[in-house]
Amino acid sequence: MTDKPRVWISRPTFPGIIARLEPHFEVTAEAEERKFSSSELAAKLAGQDAAIVGLKDRIGPAEIGQATRLRIVANLGVGYDNLDLDALSAAGIAASNTADVLNESVADYAWALMLGAARRMNAAERWLRAGHWHATEFRQWLGTDVRGHTLGILGMGRIGQAIARRAVGFGMPVIYHNRSPLPEADERACDARYVDKSQLLRESDFLILVLPLTPQTRHAIGAPELAQMKPTAMLVNVARGGIVDDAALATALREKRLAGAALDVFEREPAVHPGLLELDNVVLSPHIASASQETRRAMTALAVDNVLALFGHGPHAGRPPTILNPNVLA
Ligand code: GLV
């Protein structure tokens, strides 16, 4: 019999991570990636003192109903729309995310998607692999330069700001919309100008979405918003599926009312709207904006730091570094 608290990790993880937990916890880590049903999650969480979960694990009242010992749910992601924070707080359970450690990787990836869409890289590669490259035609595969075009950013948190800072090197003026304008010093640091949402939609040549999914931001980009965008514009989503109405986007792209899109996230992941799969003017990617070796390890290490800290261990003992509901500590 062990009297160590128990931690459950809902997905396969890096070996060193388990080694950091083992001195303090009895660790159960899933060996395979899979999506658990609500009742499976409830059964997995029952009897655990801590859980490290992924974005596919939706945790609310039904899932924590039998988890009488649970003290923390550490989310492997900066977004936490999969967690019902009110329900967790009401049950006295701490929740944490992986804020900040992924900012630069996600910003890099947003640029990769944007440049890929602008220069038609994926479509050209599909064409090459299909054996169509028999001669080099000077006017074939013409994309568009980003230089001199306006970069719009919807949601100007730390990832949005990291995206904006990269624009200097690409010669793109930056406009943004956010719930509130940035403090002047931050605005200056990323050389970005605050505009209202409608101006952002009308003026952006490339529009990158980096806002969290909440009931207020669901379908923040739907048919009416797409209709305000330039037909030459391209939309990039590295935020969350559900912020964009995928059906409306597929229609706008098919009807050439929007020139292109690059999407890392989808409304019904891992399913992708069939209308998007048919199109050549959209770059599709399987929710991997933070998936560099370094960053996925850093995210996991941060989730572990949060768990250790709540149980009084490690450099942050007593104060999980990225706790979302610090009120539960009181
Ligand atoms: C990824 O989507 C995250 O929220 O970290």
mmCIF file with all atom_site columns, N, CA and C in Angstrom, residues 112-147:
data_model
loop_
_atom_site.group_PDB
_atom_site.id
_atom_site.type_symbol
_atom_site.label_atom_id
_atom_site.label_alt_id
_atom_site.label_comp_id
_atom_site.label_asym_id
_atom_site.label_entity_id
_atom_site.label_seq_id
_atom_site.pdbx_PDB_ins_code
_atom_site.Cartn_x
_atom_site.Cartn_y
_atom_site.Cartn_z
_atom_site.occupancy
_atom_site.B_iso_or_equiv
_atom_site.pdbx_formal_charge
_atom_site.auth_seq_id
_atom_site.auth_comp_id
_atom_site.auth_asym_id
_atom_site.auth_atom_id
_atom_site.pdbx_PDB_model_num
ATOM 1   N N  . ALA A 1 112 ? 4.129  30.380 -40.669 1.00 0.00 ? 112 ALA A N  1
ATOM 2   C CA . ALA A 1 112 ? 4.337  29.298 -41.647 1.00 0.00 ? 112 ALA A CA 1
ATOM 3   C C  . ALA A 1 112 ? 3.053  29.055 -42.438 1.00 0.00 ? 112 ALA A C  1
ATOM 4   N N  . LEU A 1 113 ? 1.922  29.004 -41.726 1.00 0.00 ? 113 LEU A N  1
ATOM 5   C CA . LEU A 1 113 ? 0.640  28.786 -42.406 1.00 0.00 ? 113 LEU A CA 1
ATOM 6   C C  . LEU A 1 113 ? 0.336  29.926 -43.365 1.00 0.00 ? 113 LEU A C  1
ATOM 7   N N  . MET A 1 114 ? 0.570  31.150 -42.878 1.00 0.00 ? 114 MET A N  1
ATOM 8   C CA . MET A 1 114 ? 0.240  32.317 -43.699 1.00 0.00 ? 114 MET A CA 1
ATOM 9   C C  . MET A 1 114 ? 1.103  32.344 -44.967 1.00 0.00 ? 114 MET A C  1
ATOM 10  N N  . LEU A 1 115 ? 2.396  32.100 -44.797 1.00 0.00 ? 115 LEU A N  1
ATOM 11  C CA . LEU A 1 115 ? 3.296  32.123 -45.957 1.00 0.00 ? 115 LEU A CA 1
ATOM 12  C C  . LEU A 1 115 ? 2.967  30.957 -46.896 1.00 0.00 ? 115 LEU A C  1
ATOM 13  N N  . GLY A 1 116 ? 2.628  29.819 -46.296 1.00 0.00 ? 116 GLY A N  1
ATOM 14  C CA . GLY A 1 116 ? 2.264  28.653 -47.112 1.00 0.00 ? 116 GLY A CA 1
ATOM 15  C C  . GLY A 1 116 ? 1.044  28.940 -47.965 1.00 0.00 ? 116 GLY A C  1
ATOM 16  N N  . ALA A 1 117 ? 0.065  29.628 -47.360 1.00 0.00 ? 117 ALA A N  1
ATOM 17  C CA . ALA A 1 117 ? -1.150 29.954 -48.118 1.00 0.00 ? 117 ALA A CA 1
ATOM 18  C C  . ALA A 1 117 ? -0.831 31.001 -49.180 1.00 0.00 ? 117 ALA A C  1
ATOM 19  N N  . ALA A 1 118 ? -0.048 32.010 -48.784 1.00 0.00 ? 118 ALA A N  1
ATOM 20  C CA . ALA A 1 118 ? 0.251  33.108 -49.725 1.00 0.00 ? 118 ALA A CA 1
ATOM 21  C C  . ALA A 1 118 ? 1.001  32.583 -50.953 1.00 0.00 ? 118 ALA A C  1
ATOM 22  N N  . ARG A 1 119 ? 1.905  31.632 -50.744 1.00 0.00 ? 119 ARG A N  1
ATOM 23  C CA . ARG A 1 119 ? 2.742  31.145 -51.847 1.00 0.00 ? 119 ARG A CA 1
ATOM 24  C C  . ARG A 1 119 ? 2.287  29.792 -52.392 1.00 0.00 ? 119 ARG A C  1
ATOM 25  N N  . ARG A 1 120 ? 1.125  29.330 -51.909 1.00 0.00 ? 120 ARG A N  1
ATOM 26  C CA . ARG A 1 120 ? 0.460  28.129 -52.439 1.00 0.00 ? 120 ARG A CA 1
ATOM 27  C C  . ARG A 1 120 ? 1.335  26.879 -52.309 1.00 0.00 ? 120 ARG A C  1
ATOM 28  N N  . MET A 1 121 ? 2.146  26.838 -51.263 1.00 0.00 ? 121 MET A N  1
ATOM 29  C CA . MET A 1 121 ? 3.130  25.761 -51.116 1.00 0.00 ? 121 MET A CA 1
ATOM 30  C C  . MET A 1 121 ? 2.507  24.365 -51.108 1.00 0.00 ? 121 MET A C  1
ATOM 31  N N  . ASN A 1 122 ? 1.438  24.197 -50.315 1.00 0.00 ? 122 ASN A N  1
ATOM 32  C CA . ASN A 1 122 ? 0.880  22.843 -50.174 1.00 0.00 ? 122 ASN A CA 1
ATOM 33  C C  . ASN A 1 122 ? 0.248  22.357 -51.469 1.00 0.00 ? 122 ASN A C  1
ATOM 34  N N  . ALA A 1 123 ? -0.456 23.274 -52.133 1.00 0.00 ? 123 ALA A N  1
ATOM 35  C CA . ALA A 1 123 ? -1.106 22.883 -53.391 1.00 0.00 ? 123 ALA A CA 1
ATOM 36  C C  . ALA A 1 123 ? -0.040 22.540 -54.428 1.00 0.00 ? 123 ALA A C  1
ATOM 37  N N  . ALA A 1 124 ? 1.045  23.331 -54.454 1.00 0.00 ? 124 ALA A N  1
ATOM 38  C CA . ALA A 1 124 ? 2.120  23.075 -55.420 1.00 0.00 ? 124 ALA A CA 1
ATOM 39  C C  . ALA A 1 124 ? 2.791  21.735 -55.117 1.00 0.00 ? 124 ALA A C  1
ATOM 40  N N  . GLU A 1 125 ? 2.960  21.453 -53.827 1.00 0.00 ? 125 GLU A N  1
ATOM 41  C CA . GLU A 1 125 ? 3.593  20.178 -53.483 1.00 0.00 ? 125 GLU A CA 1
ATOM 42  C C  . GLU A 1 125 ? 2.698  18.999 -53.889 1.00 0.00 ? 125 GLU A C  1
ATOM 43  N N  . ARG A 1 126 ? 1.401  19.138 -53.653 1.00 0.00 ? 126 ARG A N  1
ATOM 44  C CA . ARG A 1 126 ? 0.491  18.042 -54.054 1.00 0.00 ? 126 ARG A CA 1
ATOM 45  C C  . ARG A 1 126 ? 0.593  17.792 -55.557 1.00 0.00 ? 126 ARG A C  1
ATOM 46  N N  . TRP A 1 127 ? 0.673  18.888 -56.314 1.00 0.00 ? 127 TRP A N  1
ATOM 47  C CA . TRP A 1 127 ? 0.765  18.819 -57.775 1.00 0.00 ? 127 TRP A CA 1
ATOM 48  C C  . TRP A 1 127 ? 2.074  18.121 -58.189 1.00 0.00 ? 127 TRP A C  1
ATOM 49  N N  . LEU A 1 128 ? 3.171  18.503 -57.523 1.00 0.00 ? 128 LEU A N  1
ATOM 50  C CA . LEU A 1 128 ? 4.479  17.897 -57.835 1.00 0.00 ? 128 LEU A CA 1
ATOM 51  C C  . LEU A 1 128 ? 4.467  16.397 -57.531 1.00 0.00 ? 128 LEU A C  1
ATOM 52  N N  . ARG A 1 129 ? 3.972  16.068 -56.329 1.00 0.00 ? 129 ARG A N  1
ATOM 53  C CA . ARG A 1 129 ? 3.946  14.649 -55.929 1.00 0.00 ? 129 ARG A CA 1
ATOM 54  C C  . ARG A 1 129 ? 3.052  13.818 -56.851 1.00 0.00 ? 129 ARG A C  1
ATOM 55  N N  . ALA A 1 130 ? 2.056  14.469 -57.410 1.00 0.00 ? 130 ALA A N  1
ATOM 56  C CA . ALA A 1 130 ? 1.142  13.742 -58.309 1.00 0.00 ? 130 ALA A CA 1
ATOM 57  C C  . ALA A 1 130 ? 1.779  13.534 -59.685 1.00 0.00 ? 130 ALA A C  1
ATOM 58  N N  . GLY A 1 131 ? 3.027  14.002 -59.859 1.00 0.00 ? 131 GLY A N  1
ATOM 59  C CA . GLY A 1 131 ? 3.748  13.731 -61.104 1.00 0.00 ? 131 GLY A CA 1
ATOM 60  C C  . GLY A 1 131 ? 3.434  14.688 -62.241 1.00 0.00 ? 131 GLY A C  1
ATOM 61  N N  . HIS A 1 132 ? 2.936  15.894 -61.905 1.00 0.00 ? 132 HIS A N  1
ATOM 62  C CA . HIS A 1 132 ? 2.553  16.828 -62.972 1.00 0.00 ? 132 HIS A CA 1
ATOM 63  C C  . HIS A 1 132 ? 3.689  17.742 -63.435 1.00 0.00 ? 132 HIS A C  1
ATOM 64  N N  . TRP A 1 133 ? 4.858  17.686 -62.791 1.00 0.00 ? 133 TRP A N  1
ATOM 65  C CA . TRP A 1 133 ? 5.915  18.665 -63.106 1.00 0.00 ? 133 TRP A CA 1
ATOM 66  C C  . TRP A 1 133 ? 6.768  18.149 -64.264 1.00 0.00 ? 133 TRP A C  1
ATOM 67  N N  . HIS A 1 134 ? 6.410  18.578 -65.463 1.00 0.00 ? 134 HIS A N  1
ATOM 68  C CA . HIS A 1 134 ? 7.146  18.121 -66.638 1.00 0.00 ? 134 HIS A CA 1
ATOM 69  C C  . HIS A 1 134 ? 7.974  19.238 -67.240 1.00 0.00 ? 134 HIS A C  1
ATOM 70  N N  . ALA A 1 135 ? 7.571  20.463 -67.000 1.00 0.00 ? 135 ALA A N  1
ATOM 71  C CA . ALA A 1 135 ? 8.333  21.607 -67.517 1.00 0.00 ? 135 ALA A CA 1
ATOM 72  C C  . ALA A 1 135 ? 8.100  22.742 -66.545 1.00 0.00 ? 135 ALA A C  1
ATOM 73  N N  . THR A 1 136 ? 9.015  23.684 -66.523 1.00 0.00 ? 136 THR A N  1
ATOM 74  C CA . THR A 1 136 ? 8.811  24.803 -65.621 1.00 0.00 ? 136 THR A CA 1
ATOM 75  C C  . THR A 1 136 ? 8.172  25.950 -66.385 1.00 0.00 ? 136 THR A C  1
ATOM 76  N N  . GLU A 1 137 ? 6.990  26.280 -65.975 1.00 0.00 ? 137 GLU A N  1
ATOM 77  C CA . GLU A 1 137 ? 6.205  27.333 -66.638 1.00 0.00 ? 137 GLU A CA 1
ATOM 78  C C  . GLU A 1 137 ? 6.347  28.601 -65.792 1.00 0.00 ? 137 GLU A C  1
ATOM 79  N N  . PHE A 1 138 ? 6.863  29.651 -66.411 1.00 0.00 ? 138 PHE A N  1
ATOM 80  C CA . PHE A 1 138 ? 7.237  30.881 -65.698 1.00 0.00 ? 138 PHE A CA 1
ATOM 81  C C  . PHE A 1 138 ? 6.067  31.509 -64.946 1.00 0.00 ? 138 PHE A C  1
ATOM 82  N N  . ARG A 1 139 ? 4.866  31.380 -65.492 1.00 0.00 ? 139 ARG A N  1
ATOM 83  C CA . ARG A 1 139 ? 3.730  32.066 -64.872 1.00 0.00 ? 139 ARG A CA 1
ATOM 84  C C  . ARG A 1 139 ? 2.832  31.126 -64.068 1.00 0.00 ? 139 ARG A C  1
ATOM 85  N N  . GLN A 1 140 ? 3.392  29.950 -63.773 1.00 0.00 ? 140 GLN A N  1
ATOM 86  C CA . GLN A 1 140 ? 2.576  28.983 -63.038 1.00 0.00 ? 140 GLN A CA 1
ATOM 87  C C  . GLN A 1 140 ? 2.796  29.129 -61.536 1.00 0.00 ? 140 GLN A C  1
ATOM 88  N N  . TRP A 1 141 ? 1.847  28.755 -60.768 1.00 0.00 ? 141 TRP A N  1
ATOM 89  C CA . TRP A 1 141 ? 1.949  28.750 -59.311 1.00 0.00 ? 141 TRP A CA 1
ATOM 90  C C  . TRP A 1 141 ? 2.276  30.119 -58.734 1.00 0.00 ? 141 TRP A C  1
ATOM 91  N N  . LEU A 1 142 ? 1.721  31.139 -59.337 1.00 0.00 ? 142 LEU A N  1
ATOM 92  C CA . LEU A 1 142 ? 1.974  32.476 -58.809 1.00 0.00 ? 142 LEU A CA 1
ATOM 93  C C  . LEU A 1 142 ? 1.185  32.661 -57.525 1.00 0.00 ? 142 LEU A C  1
ATOM 94  N N  . GLY A 1 143 ? 1.915  32.997 -56.478 1.00 0.00 ? 143 GLY A N  1
ATOM 95  C CA . GLY A 1 143 ? 1.259  33.306 -55.213 1.00 0.00 ? 143 GLY A CA 1
ATOM 96  C C  . GLY A 1 143 ? 1.207  34.801 -55.041 1.00 0.00 ? 143 GLY A C  1
ATOM 97  N N  . THR A 1 144 ? 1.152  35.204 -53.784 1.00 0.00 ? 144 THR A N  1
ATOM 98  C CA . THR A 1 144 ? 1.173  36.641 -53.519 1.00 0.00 ? 144 THR A CA 1
ATOM 99  C C  . THR A 1 144 ? 2.226  36.934 -52.460 1.00 0.00 ? 144 THR A C  1
ATOM 100 N N  . ASP A 1 145 ? 2.922  38.072 -52.607 1.00 0.00 ? 145 ASP A N  1
ATOM 101 C CA . ASP A 1 145 ? 3.880  38.487 -51.578 1.00 0.00 ? 145 ASP A CA 1
ATOM 102 C C  . ASP A 1 145 ? 3.125  38.944 -50.338 1.00 0.00 ? 145 ASP A C  1
ATOM 103 N N  . VAL A 1 146 ? 3.780  38.798 -49.200 1.00 0.00 ? 146 VAL A N  1
ATOM 104 C CA . VAL A 1 146 ? 3.161  39.367 -48.001 1.00 0.00 ? 146 VAL A CA 1
ATOM 105 C C  . VAL A 1 146 ? 3.650  40.808 -47.781 1.00 0.00 ? 146 VAL A C  1
ATOM 106 N N  . ARG A 1 147 ? 4.818  41.100 -48.275 1.00 0.00 ? 147 ARG A N  1
ATOM 107 C CA . ARG A 1 147 ? 5.415  42.418 -48.038 1.00 0.00 ? 147 ARG A CA 1
ATOM 108 C C  . ARG A 1 147 ? 4.481  43.538 -48.516 1.00 0.00 ? 147 ARG A C  1
#
